[in-house]
Amino acid sequence: MSPNSNVFSISIRLPRPELTVTPPVITESDSVTVNCQTPSSVPVSQCHFTVMGHLRLGDSSCLQTVTGADLLDMTGQRSPAEVKLRCYYTVKLGERESASIYSQTSSITINPLHQPELTVTPLVITESDSVTLNCQTPSSVPVYQCLLYSVRDQTSRVVSCLQTLTGTELMKMTHQSSPAEIELTCYYSVEQRGTISVSSLSNSIIIQSK
């Protein structure tokens, strides 16, 4: 009877996944698709994403979509911000589950909401005239509210994004009386999963009231 041979352990190293983010630059209201690309020859059980080194992202799907607002909420940041992600996958081999090494680190840049543009028609009015104010917001953004901002007294008022006001209403809102120069800007807010984000101020417009 021959003696027993030596026992050797064999370590199998799983191929490294590749992480892609599309697009890599977004605003708070945009979404980004993250894809943990795994080898086609490997029977992958789950994929896992880590945000900023420790936070888990979503479920175990290798392809996920997440908004900029959610990423900011996860990491406790405010835009503009950079969020770094990595991913790995697991494979079940018999009763054991083995994990791959991490992918390379990918970055997502999150910028503030796009700036609106304010247009006003006409620019010269009397108190009995009406003026149309249009706070133009990006068509891709689910706007929650538009707000008109008075530069003189630094106050905001919720309005429709396309709003018609009389000269008298403008005077009352800005606490002025004719003749006057009324300087206005606008901004908008977006609500996502209970979180309100606001855009930067638009260009300013001066209305002459005579």
Coordinates of C-alpha atoms in Angstrom, one line a residue:
M1 CA 0.0 0.0 0.0
S2 CA 1.5 3.3 -1.1
P3 CA 1.7 6.3 1.2
N4 CA -0.8 9.1 0.8
S5 CA 0.2 11.9 -1.5
N6 CA 0.5 15.5 -0.4
V7 CA -2.7 17.6 -0.4
F8 CA -2.7 20.8 -2.3
S9 CA -5.4 23.5 -2.4
I10 CA -6.2 25.2 -5.7
S11 CA -7.4 28.8 -5.7
I12 CA -9.6 29.8 -8.6
R13 CA -9.4 33.6 -9.3
L14 CA -12.5 34.9 -11.0
P15 CA -12.0 37.4 -13.9
R16 CA -12.4 41.0 -13.1
P17 CA -15.6 42.7 -14.1
E18 CA -15.7 46.0 -16.0
L19 CA -17.8 48.9 -14.8
T20 CA -19.4 51.4 -17.2
V21 CA -21.5 54.4 -16.4
T22 CA -23.7 56.1 -19.0
P23 CA -23.6 59.1 -19.1
P24 CA -20.7 60.0 -16.8
V25 CA -21.9 63.6 -16.3
I26 CA -25.5 64.3 -15.2
T27 CA -27.7 66.8 -13.3
E28 CA -29.6 66.0 -10.1
S29 CA -32.8 65.2 -12.0
D30 CA -31.1 63.0 -14.6
S31 CA -30.5 59.2 -14.4
V32 CA -27.4 57.3 -14.9
T33 CA -27.1 53.6 -16.0
V34 CA -24.4 51.6 -14.2
N35 CA -23.4 48.2 -15.8
C36 CA -21.2 45.7 -14.1
Q37 CA -20.0 43.7 -17.1
T38 CA -19.1 40.2 -16.2
P39 CA -17.5 37.5 -18.3
S40 CA -20.0 35.6 -20.5
S41 CA -18.3 32.3 -19.5
V42 CA -19.0 32.7 -15.8
P43 CA -22.4 31.7 -14.2
V44 CA -22.8 34.9 -12.2
S45 CA -25.2 34.8 -9.2
Q46 CA -25.3 38.5 -8.2
C47 CA -23.6 41.8 -8.9
H48 CA -22.9 44.3 -6.1
F49 CA -22.1 48.0 -6.4
T50 CA -20.3 50.0 -3.8
V51 CA -20.6 53.8 -3.6
M52 CA -17.7 55.8 -2.2
G53 CA -16.2 52.6 -1.0
H54 CA -18.8 51.3 1.4
L55 CA -22.5 52.0 0.6
R56 CA -24.4 49.4 -1.4
L57 CA -26.3 50.5 -4.5
G58 CA -29.8 49.0 -5.2
D59 CA -30.5 45.3 -5.7
S60 CA -28.3 42.5 -7.1
S61 CA -28.9 43.3 -10.7
C62 CA -25.7 43.8 -12.9
L63 CA -27.5 46.6 -14.8
Q64 CA -29.1 49.4 -12.8
T65 CA -30.4 52.9 -13.2
V66 CA -30.2 55.5 -10.5
T67 CA -30.9 59.3 -10.3
G68 CA -28.4 62.0 -9.5
A69 CA -30.6 63.0 -6.6
D70 CA -30.5 59.5 -5.1
L71 CA -26.7 59.3 -5.4
L72 CA -26.4 62.7 -3.6
D73 CA -28.8 61.5 -0.9
M74 CA -26.8 58.2 -0.4
T75 CA -23.5 60.0 0.0
G76 CA -24.7 63.1 1.9
Q77 CA -23.3 65.5 -0.8
R78 CA -24.7 68.5 -2.6
S79 CA -24.1 69.3 -6.2
P80 CA -21.8 69.8 -7.9
A81 CA -20.3 66.6 -6.7
E82 CA -18.3 63.5 -7.8
V83 CA -19.5 60.1 -6.8
K84 CA -17.1 57.1 -7.2
L85 CA -18.4 53.6 -7.8
R86 CA -17.0 50.0 -8.0
C87 CA -18.6 46.7 -8.5
Y88 CA -17.9 43.0 -8.1
Y89 CA -19.9 39.8 -8.7
T90 CA -20.4 36.5 -6.9
V91 CA -20.6 33.0 -8.3
K92 CA -22.1 30.0 -6.5
L93 CA -19.8 26.9 -6.7
G94 CA -21.5 24.0 -5.0
E95 CA -22.2 25.0 -1.4
R96 CA -19.7 27.9 -1.6
E97 CA -20.1 31.4 -3.0
S98 CA -17.0 33.0 -4.4
A99 CA -16.6 36.7 -5.1
S100 CA -14.6 38.4 -7.8
I101 CA -12.1 41.2 -7.3
Y102 CA -13.4 44.7 -7.6
S103 CA -13.8 46.4 -11.0
Q104 CA -11.9 49.6 -11.8
T105 CA -13.3 52.8 -10.1
S106 CA -15.7 54.9 -12.2
S107 CA -16.8 58.4 -11.5
I108 CA -20.1 60.1 -11.9
T109 CA -20.2 63.9 -12.0
I110 CA -23.4 65.4 -10.7
N111 CA -24.1 69.0 -11.6
P112 CA -26.9 71.3 -10.3
L113 CA -30.2 71.5 -12.2
H114 CA -30.0 73.4 -15.5
Q115 CA -30.5 77.1 -15.2
P116 CA -33.9 78.4 -16.4
E117 CA -34.3 81.4 -18.7
L118 CA -36.7 84.2 -17.9
T119 CA -38.5 86.1 -20.7
V120 CA -40.8 89.0 -20.1
T121 CA -43.3 90.7 -22.5
P122 CA -43.6 93.7 -22.6
L123 CA -40.7 95.3 -20.7
V124 CA -42.5 98.7 -20.2
I125 CA -45.9 98.8 -18.6
T126 CA -48.3 100.9 -16.6
E127 CA -50.1 99.6 -13.5
S128 CA -53.2 98.7 -15.5
D129 CA -51.2 96.8 -18.1
S130 CA -50.5 93.1 -18.0
V131 CA -47.1 91.4 -18.4
T132 CA -46.3 87.8 -19.3
L133 CA -43.5 86.1 -17.5
N134 CA -42.1 82.8 -18.8
C135 CA -39.7 80.9 -16.7
Q136 CA -38.4 78.5 -19.3
T137 CA -37.3 75.2 -17.8
P138 CA -35.6 72.2 -19.5
S139 CA -38.1 69.9 -21.2
S140 CA -36.4 66.8 -19.8
V141 CA -36.9 68.0 -16.1
P142 CA -40.0 67.0 -14.1
V143 CA -40.6 70.5 -12.7
Y144 CA -42.4 70.6 -9.3
Q145 CA -42.8 74.4 -9.0
C146 CA -41.6 77.6 -10.6
L147 CA -40.8 80.6 -8.4
L148 CA -40.5 84.3 -9.2
Y149 CA -37.7 86.0 -7.2
S150 CA -37.7 89.8 -6.5
V151 CA -34.1 91.0 -6.5
R152 CA -35.0 94.2 -4.6
D153 CA -36.5 92.6 -1.5
Q154 CA -35.1 89.1 -1.9
T155 CA -38.4 87.3 -1.7
S156 CA -39.8 84.4 -3.7
R157 CA -43.4 83.7 -4.9
V158 CA -44.7 80.5 -6.3
V159 CA -46.1 81.1 -9.8
S160 CA -47.0 79.1 -12.9
C161 CA -43.9 78.8 -15.2
L162 CA -45.9 80.8 -17.7
Q163 CA -47.7 83.6 -15.7
T164 CA -49.5 86.8 -16.5
L165 CA -49.6 89.6 -13.9
T166 CA -50.8 93.1 -13.9
G167 CA -48.6 96.1 -13.1
T168 CA -50.5 96.5 -9.9
E169 CA -49.8 92.9 -8.9
L170 CA -46.1 93.3 -9.6
M171 CA -46.0 96.5 -7.5
K172 CA -47.7 94.8 -4.6
M173 CA -45.4 91.7 -4.9
T174 CA -42.2 93.8 -4.9
H175 CA -43.5 96.4 -2.4
Q176 CA -42.9 99.3 -4.9
S177 CA -45.0 102.0 -6.4
S178 CA -44.9 103.6 -9.9
P179 CA -42.7 104.8 -11.4
A180 CA -40.3 102.0 -10.6
E181 CA -37.8 99.5 -12.0
I182 CA -38.8 95.9 -11.1
E183 CA -35.9 93.5 -11.3
L184 CA -37.0 89.8 -11.4
T185 CA -35.4 86.4 -11.8
C186 CA -36.9 82.9 -11.5
Y187 CA -36.0 79.4 -10.5
Y188 CA -37.7 76.1 -10.3
S189 CA -37.8 73.1 -8.0
V190 CA -37.8 69.3 -8.6
E191 CA -39.2 66.7 -6.2
Q192 CA -37.7 63.2 -6.2
R193 CA -38.5 60.6 -3.6
G194 CA -39.5 63.2 -1.1
T195 CA -36.4 65.4 -1.7
I196 CA -36.7 68.9 -3.1
S197 CA -33.9 70.3 -5.2
V198 CA -33.8 73.8 -6.6
S199 CA -32.1 75.2 -9.7
S200 CA -29.9 78.2 -9.8
L201 CA -31.4 81.6 -10.5
S202 CA -32.2 82.6 -14.1
N203 CA -31.0 85.7 -15.9
S204 CA -32.5 88.9 -14.4
I205 CA -35.1 91.1 -16.2
I206 CA -35.9 94.7 -15.4
I207 CA -39.5 95.8 -16.0
Q208 CA -40.2 99.6 -16.3
S209 CA -43.4 100.6 -14.6
K210 CA -44.5 104.1 -15.4

